[in-house]
């Protein structure tokens, strides 16, 4: 196989691993509660009929999260959504092999039925009492009886992702994959507790990550170098373990009390995974920053604000970029930069303060709610004598995580979105969600008239397109992690409509889509005043 074809094949397998981490628990839950059997029994059944039939057995069934699950299965081609009335048809192949598919996934069931602490592989503990050990042992027995093949059934690749994804993340965060090279002998076994070494060595060999001599294969090297790509999906395992609760039980189980640690996601892992996975987009962000801070000084922003600053690393990156690669960087004594890191999480603000202190950057921090720019502007003025509108506003993958509020204005646009949206267990009409996004942008528009908003955002795509491009993106995992946790990724065309309706438009010189214009899952824009 040519190198280019290998890379494409390896990447496809990685994406299917991510699909599997989200799909396995979803399909097992829908099978257990007869939803998929109903769709087989009544071809063309709609979501309301499914809800009513299942409600006889499960009085707590939640139609909002059921909708998320069914749409997600449409994105894999497992189901087909016939029209906007939500009629579902199961694919012929899946219908014939429903029991076999469920059996394939069931080997991963213990990983979702139990709260697994993967750091146990570094600890001196009794492995025989570990559900993780027992599950891996059973999976290895299965692999020995049924060796994996590159062209195997997708469900088997999905299960491989369930087994490998969390382990790869755990080992990478421990630093095991630093400085690895192709064909290297594995040198991180010493980090793993000796009781765990043999089973993980065997697992990695049987899944082709290492060869019979414990050397890293080309495939293994590809995955280990991209370990952060697993991080965001794996960080949502707490949510995936609660899919049965969300749809058929107590959907409030993942709600947090004020001051509580988030229950639905491992936030530190999420930040780690996001940081690694987002390097692809930094180059385009850099282009926008360089262009703006190379303008004549009277046309430049006084500085920038990173809203949702996390650990402050983006602030450090943007400052270095301006300092070393722009004309403004040569004039900082005469025209100093006003830099602000803002976040809703006080621990994030503390982390940002530590980052900017180590980097010796003049910057301020301020508590800020993405849904309340007016209060943020007032806080900046009173505490730091900085005007929000004088800064370039920067944020990445944040707006879809705003808190939903019912539209305050009359809805005037019929949304073309195919997405599934929930808020606190309630299903949100797509027209209302797009109106909410428009009103969200309207709150920000007065502060963006001078320099605009540099925004990186995640989007969903039509399920039919997602099913046609399986293995070319991680859409299934994104739809699951965001849909089940009340986040609002909307199609790019709907995102632009909401911005335009709010008086904002993309700067044509700074509009970028990934992986392509045909499959716009991530967008990078500088949104500017549409009257300019």
CSV table of N, CA, C and O in Angstrom, one decimal, residues 30-117:
chain,number,residue,atom,x,y,z
A,30,UNK,N,-30.3,1.3,23.0
A,30,UNK,CA,-31.5,1.2,22.2
A,30,UNK,C,-31.9,-0.2,21.9
A,30,UNK,O,-33.1,-0.5,21.8
A,31,UNK,N,-31.0,-1.1,21.8
A,31,UNK,CA,-31.3,-2.5,21.7
A,31,UNK,C,-32.0,-3.0,23.0
A,31,UNK,O,-33.1,-3.7,22.9
A,32,UNK,N,-31.4,-2.7,24.1
A,32,UNK,CA,-31.9,-3.2,25.4
A,32,UNK,C,-33.3,-2.7,25.6
A,32,UNK,O,-34.2,-3.5,26.2
A,33,UNK,N,-33.7,-1.6,25.1
A,33,UNK,CA,-35.0,-1.0,25.4
A,33,UNK,C,-35.9,-1.1,24.2
A,33,UNK,O,-36.9,-0.3,24.1
A,34,UNK,N,-35.6,-2.0,23.3
A,34,UNK,CA,-36.5,-2.4,22.2
A,34,UNK,C,-36.7,-1.3,21.1
A,34,UNK,O,-37.6,-1.5,20.2
A,35,UNK,N,-36.0,-0.2,21.1
A,35,UNK,CA,-36.2,0.8,20.1
A,35,UNK,C,-35.9,0.3,18.7
A,35,UNK,O,-36.7,0.5,17.8
A,36,UNK,N,-34.7,-0.3,18.6
A,36,UNK,CA,-34.3,-0.7,17.2
A,36,UNK,C,-35.2,-1.9,16.7
A,36,UNK,O,-35.5,-2.0,15.5
A,37,UNK,N,-35.7,-2.7,17.6
A,37,UNK,CA,-36.6,-3.8,17.2
A,37,UNK,C,-37.9,-3.2,16.7
A,37,UNK,O,-38.5,-3.7,15.7
A,38,UNK,N,-38.4,-2.1,17.4
A,38,UNK,CA,-39.6,-1.4,16.9
A,38,UNK,C,-39.4,-0.9,15.5
A,38,UNK,O,-40.3,-1.0,14.7
A,39,UNK,N,-38.3,-0.3,15.2
A,39,UNK,CA,-38.0,0.3,13.9
A,39,UNK,C,-38.0,-0.8,12.9
A,39,UNK,O,-38.4,-0.6,11.7
A,40,UNK,N,-37.4,-2.0,13.2
A,40,UNK,CA,-37.5,-3.1,12.3
A,40,UNK,C,-38.9,-3.6,12.1
A,40,UNK,O,-39.3,-3.9,11.0
A,41,UNK,N,-39.7,-3.6,13.1
A,41,UNK,CA,-41.0,-4.1,13.1
A,41,UNK,C,-42.0,-3.2,12.4
A,41,UNK,O,-42.9,-3.7,11.7
A,42,UNK,N,-41.7,-1.9,12.5
A,42,UNK,CA,-42.6,-0.9,11.9
A,42,UNK,C,-41.8,0.0,11.0
A,42,UNK,O,-41.5,1.2,11.4
A,43,UNK,N,-41.4,-0.4,9.8
A,43,UNK,CA,-40.6,0.5,8.9
A,43,UNK,C,-41.3,1.8,8.7
A,43,UNK,O,-42.5,1.8,8.4
A,44,UNK,N,-40.5,2.9,8.8
A,44,UNK,CA,-41.1,4.2,8.6
A,44,UNK,C,-41.8,4.8,9.8
A,44,UNK,O,-42.4,5.8,9.8
A,45,UNK,N,-41.6,4.1,11.0
A,45,UNK,CA,-42.1,4.6,12.2
A,45,UNK,C,-41.5,6.0,12.6
A,45,UNK,O,-40.3,6.2,12.3
A,46,UNK,N,-42.3,6.9,13.2
A,46,UNK,CA,-41.7,8.2,13.5
A,46,UNK,C,-41.4,8.2,15.0
A,46,UNK,O,-41.7,7.4,15.8
A,47,UNK,N,-40.7,9.3,15.4
A,47,UNK,CA,-40.1,9.4,16.7
A,47,UNK,C,-41.2,9.4,17.8
A,47,UNK,O,-41.1,8.9,18.9
A,48,UNK,N,-42.3,10.1,17.4
A,48,UNK,CA,-43.4,10.2,18.4
A,48,UNK,C,-44.0,8.8,18.7
A,48,UNK,O,-44.4,8.5,19.8
A,49,UNK,N,-44.2,8.0,17.6
A,49,UNK,CA,-44.7,6.7,17.8
A,49,UNK,C,-43.8,5.8,18.6
A,49,UNK,O,-44.2,5.0,19.4
A,50,UNK,N,-42.5,5.9,18.3
A,50,UNK,CA,-41.5,5.2,19.1
A,50,UNK,C,-41.7,5.5,20.6
A,50,UNK,O,-41.7,4.7,21.5
A,51,UNK,N,-41.7,6.8,20.8
A,51,UNK,CA,-41.8,7.3,22.2
A,51,UNK,C,-43.1,6.8,22.9
A,51,UNK,O,-43.0,6.3,24.0
A,52,UNK,N,-44.2,6.8,22.2
A,52,UNK,CA,-45.5,6.3,22.8
A,52,UNK,C,-45.5,4.8,23.0
A,52,UNK,O,-46.0,4.4,24.1
A,53,UNK,N,-44.9,4.1,22.1
A,53,UNK,CA,-44.9,2.6,22.3
A,53,UNK,C,-43.9,2.2,23.4
A,53,UNK,O,-44.2,1.3,24.2
A,54,UNK,N,-42.8,2.9,23.5
A,54,UNK,CA,-41.8,2.5,24.5
A,54,UNK,C,-42.2,3.0,25.9
A,54,UNK,O,-41.9,2.4,26.9
A,55,UNK,N,-43.0,4.1,25.9
A,55,UNK,CA,-43.4,4.7,27.2
A,55,UNK,C,-44.2,3.7,28.1
A,55,UNK,O,-44.3,3.9,29.3
A,56,UNK,N,-44.9,2.8,27.4
A,56,UNK,CA,-45.6,1.8,28.2
A,56,UNK,C,-44.8,1.0,29.1
A,56,UNK,O,-45.2,0.6,30.2
A,57,UNK,N,-43.5,0.8,28.7
A,57,UNK,CA,-42.6,0.0,29.5
A,57,UNK,C,-41.6,0.9,30.3
A,57,UNK,O,-41.2,0.6,31.4
A,58,UNK,N,-41.3,2.1,29.8
A,58,UNK,CA,-40.4,3.0,30.4
A,58,UNK,C,-41.1,4.4,30.5
A,58,UNK,O,-41.0,5.2,29.6
A,59,UNK,N,-41.7,4.6,31.7
A,59,UNK,CA,-42.4,5.8,31.8
A,59,UNK,C,-41.6,7.1,31.8
A,59,UNK,O,-42.0,8.2,31.5
A,60,UNK,N,-40.3,6.9,32.1
A,60,UNK,CA,-39.3,8.1,32.1
A,60,UNK,C,-38.7,8.4,30.8
A,60,UNK,O,-37.7,9.2,30.7
A,61,UNK,N,-39.1,7.7,29.7
A,61,UNK,CA,-38.4,7.9,28.4
A,61,UNK,C,-38.4,9.4,28.1
A,61,UNK,O,-39.4,10.1,28.2
A,62,UNK,N,-37.2,9.8,27.6
A,62,UNK,CA,-37.0,11.2,27.3
A,62,UNK,C,-36.9,11.4,25.7
A,62,UNK,O,-35.9,10.9,25.1
A,63,UNK,N,-37.9,12.0,25.1
A,63,UNK,CA,-37.9,12.1,23.6
A,63,UNK,C,-36.7,13.0,23.1
A,63,UNK,O,-36.2,12.8,22.0
A,64,UNK,N,-36.3,14.0,23.9
A,64,UNK,CA,-35.2,14.9,23.5
A,64,UNK,C,-33.9,14.1,23.3
A,64,UNK,O,-33.3,14.2,22.2
A,65,UNK,N,-33.5,13.3,24.2
A,65,UNK,CA,-32.2,12.5,24.1
A,65,UNK,C,-32.4,11.3,23.2
A,65,UNK,O,-31.5,10.9,22.6
A,66,UNK,N,-33.7,10.8,23.1
A,66,UNK,CA,-33.9,9.7,22.1
A,66,UNK,C,-33.7,10.3,20.7
A,66,UNK,O,-33.1,9.6,19.9
A,67,UNK,N,-34.1,11.5,20.5
A,67,UNK,CA,-33.9,12.2,19.2
A,67,UNK,C,-32.4,12.3,18.9
A,67,UNK,O,-32.0,12.1,17.7
A,68,UNK,N,-31.6,12.7,19.9
A,68,UNK,CA,-30.1,12.8,19.7
A,68,UNK,C,-29.6,11.4,19.2
A,68,UNK,O,-28.8,11.3,18.3
A,69,UNK,N,-30.0,10.4,19.9
A,69,UNK,CA,-29.5,9.0,19.6
A,69,UNK,C,-29.9,8.6,18.2
A,69,UNK,O,-29.1,8.0,17.5
A,70,UNK,N,-31.2,8.8,17.8
A,70,UNK,CA,-31.6,8.3,16.5
A,70,UNK,C,-31.0,9.1,15.4
A,70,UNK,O,-30.6,8.5,14.4
A,71,UNK,N,-30.8,10.4,15.6
A,71,UNK,CA,-30.1,11.2,14.5
A,71,UNK,C,-28.7,10.7,14.4
A,71,UNK,O,-28.2,10.7,13.3
A,72,UNK,N,-28.1,10.4,15.5
A,72,UNK,CA,-26.7,10.0,15.5
A,72,UNK,C,-26.6,8.7,14.7
A,72,UNK,O,-25.6,8.5,13.9
A,73,UNK,N,-27.6,7.8,14.8
A,73,UNK,CA,-27.5,6.5,14.1
A,73,UNK,C,-27.8,6.8,12.6
A,73,UNK,O,-27.3,6.0,11.7
A,74,UNK,N,-28.5,7.8,12.3
A,74,UNK,CA,-28.7,8.2,10.9
A,74,UNK,C,-27.4,8.7,10.3
A,74,UNK,O,-27.1,8.5,9.1
A,75,UNK,N,-26.5,9.3,11.1
A,75,UNK,CA,-25.2,9.8,10.6
A,75,UNK,C,-24.3,8.7,10.3
A,75,UNK,O,-23.2,8.9,9.7
A,76,UNK,N,-24.6,7.5,10.7
A,76,UNK,CA,-23.7,6.3,10.5
A,76,UNK,C,-24.3,5.5,9.3
A,76,UNK,O,-23.7,4.5,8.9
A,77,UNK,N,-25.5,5.8,8.9
A,77,UNK,CA,-26.2,5.0,7.9
A,77,UNK,C,-26.9,3.8,8.5
A,77,UNK,O,-27.5,3.0,7.8
A,78,UNK,N,-26.8,3.7,9.8
A,78,UNK,CA,-27.5,2.6,10.5
A,78,UNK,C,-29.0,2.8,10.3
A,78,UNK,O,-29.8,1.8,10.1
A,79,UNK,N,-29.5,4.0,10.4
A,79,UNK,CA,-30.9,4.4,10.2
A,79,UNK,C,-30.9,5.4,9.1
A,79,UNK,O,-29.9,6.0,8.8
A,80,UNK,N,-32.1,5.5,8.5
A,80,UNK,CA,-32.3,6.6,7.5
A,80,UNK,C,-33.5,7.4,7.9
A,80,UNK,O,-34.6,6.9,8.3
A,81,UNK,N,-33.3,8.7,8.0
A,81,UNK,CA,-34.4,9.7,8.3
A,81,UNK,C,-35.1,10.1,7.0
A,81,UNK,O,-34.5,10.8,6.2
A,82,UNK,N,-36.3,9.6,6.8
A,82,UNK,CA,-37.0,9.8,5.5
A,82,UNK,C,-37.3,11.2,5.2
A,82,UNK,O,-37.2,11.7,4.0
A,83,UNK,N,-37.8,12.0,6.2
A,83,UNK,CA,-38.1,13.4,5.9
A,83,UNK,C,-38.1,14.2,7.2
A,83,UNK,O,-37.7,13.6,8.2
A,84,UNK,N,-38.5,15.4,7.1
A,84,UNK,CA,-38.4,16.3,8.3
A,84,UNK,C,-39.5,15.9,9.4
A,84,UNK,O,-39.5,16.5,10.5
A,85,UNK,N,-40.3,14.9,9.1
A,85,UNK,CA,-41.3,14.5,10.1
A,85,UNK,C,-40.7,13.4,11.0
A,85,UNK,O,-41.5,12.9,11.8
A,86,UNK,N,-39.5,13.1,10.8
A,86,UNK,CA,-38.8,12.2,11.7
A,86,UNK,C,-39.3,10.8,11.6
A,86,UNK,O,-39.7,10.1,12.6
A,87,UNK,N,-39.4,10.3,10.4
A,87,UNK,CA,-39.7,8.9,10.1
A,87,UNK,C,-38.4,8.1,9.9
A,87,UNK,O,-37.6,8.5,9.1
A,88,UNK,N,-38.3,7.0,10.6
A,88,UNK,CA,-37.0,6.3,10.6
A,88,UNK,C,-37.1,4.9,10.0
A,88,UNK,O,-38.1,4.2,10.2
A,89,UNK,N,-36.2,4.6,9.2
A,89,UNK,CA,-36.1,3.2,8.6
A,89,UNK,C,-34.7,2.7,8.9
A,89,UNK,O,-33.7,3.4,8.7
A,90,UNK,N,-34.6,1.4,9.3
A,90,UNK,CA,-33.4,0.8,9.6
A,90,UNK,C,-32.8,0.3,8.3
A,90,UNK,O,-33.5,-0.2,7.4
A,91,UNK,N,-31.5,0.4,8.1
A,91,UNK,CA,-30.8,-0.1,6.9
A,91,UNK,C,-31.0,-1.6,6.8
A,91,UNK,O,-31.1,-2.3,7.8
A,92,UNK,N,-31.1,-2.1,5.6
A,92,UNK,CA,-31.4,-3.5,5.3
A,92,UNK,C,-30.3,-4.4,6.0
A,92,UNK,O,-30.7,-5.4,6.6
A,93,UNK,N,-29.1,-4.0,5.8
A,93,UNK,CA,-28.0,-4.8,6.4
A,93,UNK,C,-28.1,-4.8,7.9
A,93,UNK,O,-27.9,-5.9,8.5
A,94,UNK,N,-28.3,-3.7,8.5
A,94,UNK,CA,-28.4,-3.6,10.0
A,94,UNK,C,-29.6,-4.4,10.5
A,94,UNK,O,-29.5,-5.1,11.5
A,95,UNK,N,-30.7,-4.3,9.8
A,95,UNK,CA,-31.9,-5.0,10.2
A,95,UNK,C,-31.7,-6.5,10.2
A,95,UNK,O,-32.2,-7.2,11.1
A,96,UNK,N,-31.0,-7.0,9.2
A,96,UNK,CA,-30.8,-8.4,9.1
A,96,UNK,C,-29.8,-8.9,10.2
A,96,UNK,O,-29.9,-10.1,10.6
A,97,UNK,N,-28.9,-8.1,10.6
A,97,UNK,CA,-27.9,-8.5,11.5
A,97,UNK,C,-27.9,-7.8,12.9
A,97,UNK,O,-26.9,-7.6,13.5
A,98,UNK,N,-29.1,-7.4,13.3
A,98,UNK,CA,-29.2,-6.6,14.5
A,98,UNK,C,-28.7,-7.4,15.7
A,98,UNK,O,-27.9,-6.8,16.6
A,99,UNK,N,-29.0,-8.6,15.9
A,99,UNK,CA,-28.5,-9.4,17.0
A,99,UNK,C,-27.0,-9.6,17.0
A,99,UNK,O,-26.3,-9.5,18.0
A,100,UNK,N,-26.4,-9.8,15.8
A,100,UNK,CA,-25.0,-9.9,15.6
A,100,UNK,C,-24.3,-8.6,16.0
A,100,UNK,O,-23.2,-8.6,16.7
A,101,UNK,N,-24.8,-7.5,15.5
A,101,UNK,CA,-24.3,-6.2,15.8
A,101,UNK,C,-24.2,-5.9,17.3
A,101,UNK,O,-23.2,-5.5,17.9
A,102,UNK,N,-25.4,-6.2,17.9
A,102,UNK,CA,-25.5,-6.0,19.4
A,102,UNK,C,-24.5,-6.9,20.1
A,102,UNK,O,-23.8,-6.5,21.1
A,103,UNK,N,-24.3,-8.2,19.6
A,103,UNK,CA,-23.4,-9.1,20.2
A,103,UNK,C,-21.9,-8.6,20.1
A,103,UNK,O,-21.1,-8.7,21.0
A,104,UNK,N,-21.6,-8.0,18.9
A,104,UNK,CA,-20.3,-7.5,18.7
A,104,UNK,C,-20.0,-6.3,19.7
A,104,UNK,O,-18.9,-6.3,20.3
A,105,UNK,N,-20.9,-5.5,19.9
A,105,UNK,CA,-20.7,-4.3,20.8
A,105,UNK,C,-20.7,-4.8,22.3
A,105,UNK,O,-20.1,-4.2,23.1
A,106,UNK,N,-21.4,-5.9,22.6
A,106,UNK,CA,-21.6,-6.2,24.0
A,106,UNK,C,-20.3,-6.6,24.7
A,106,UNK,O,-20.3,-6.5,25.9
A,107,UNK,N,-19.3,-6.9,24.0
A,107,UNK,CA,-18.0,-7.2,24.6
A,107,UNK,C,-17.4,-6.0,25.3
A,107,UNK,O,-16.7,-6.1,26.3
A,108,UNK,N,-17.9,-4.8,24.8
A,108,UNK,CA,-17.4,-3.5,25.5
A,108,UNK,C,-18.3,-3.1,26.6
A,108,UNK,O,-18.0,-2.1,27.2
A,109,UNK,N,-19.4,-3.7,26.8
A,109,UNK,CA,-20.5,-3.3,27.7
A,109,UNK,C,-19.9,-3.0,29.1
A,109,UNK,O,-20.3,-2.0,29.7
A,110,UNK,N,-19.0,-3.8,29.7
A,110,UNK,CA,-18.6,-3.5,31.0
A,110,UNK,C,-17.8,-2.2,31.2
A,110,UNK,O,-17.8,-1.6,32.3
A,111,UNK,N,-17.3,-1.7,30.1
A,111,UNK,CA,-16.6,-0.4,30.1
A,111,UNK,C,-17.6,0.8,30.3
A,111,UNK,O,-17.2,1.9,30.7
A,112,UNK,N,-18.8,0.5,29.9
A,112,UNK,CA,-19.8,1.6,30.0
A,112,UNK,C,-20.8,1.3,31.2
A,112,UNK,O,-21.4,2.3,31.7
A,113,UNK,N,-20.8,0.1,31.7
A,113,UNK,CA,-21.7,-0.2,32.9
A,113,UNK,C,-21.0,0.1,34.2
A,113,UNK,O,-21.6,0.1,35.2
A,114,UNK,N,-19.7,0.3,34.1
A,114,UNK,CA,-18.9,0.6,35.3
A,114,UNK,C,-18.1,1.8,35.1
A,114,UNK,O,-17.7,2.2,34.0
A,115,UNK,N,-17.8,2.5,36.2
A,115,UNK,CA,-16.9,3.7,36.2
A,115,UNK,C,-15.5,3.2,36.3
A,115,UNK,O,-15.1,2.7,37.3
A,116,UNK,N,-14.8,3.2,35.2
A,116,UNK,CA,-13.4,2.7,35.1
A,116,UNK,C,-12.4,3.8,35.3
A,116,UNK,O,-12.4,4.8,34.7
A,117,UNK,N,-11.5,3.5,36.2
A,117,UNK,CA,-10.3,4.4,36.5
A,117,UNK,C,-9.1,3.8,35.7
A,117,UNK,O,-8.5,2.8,36.2
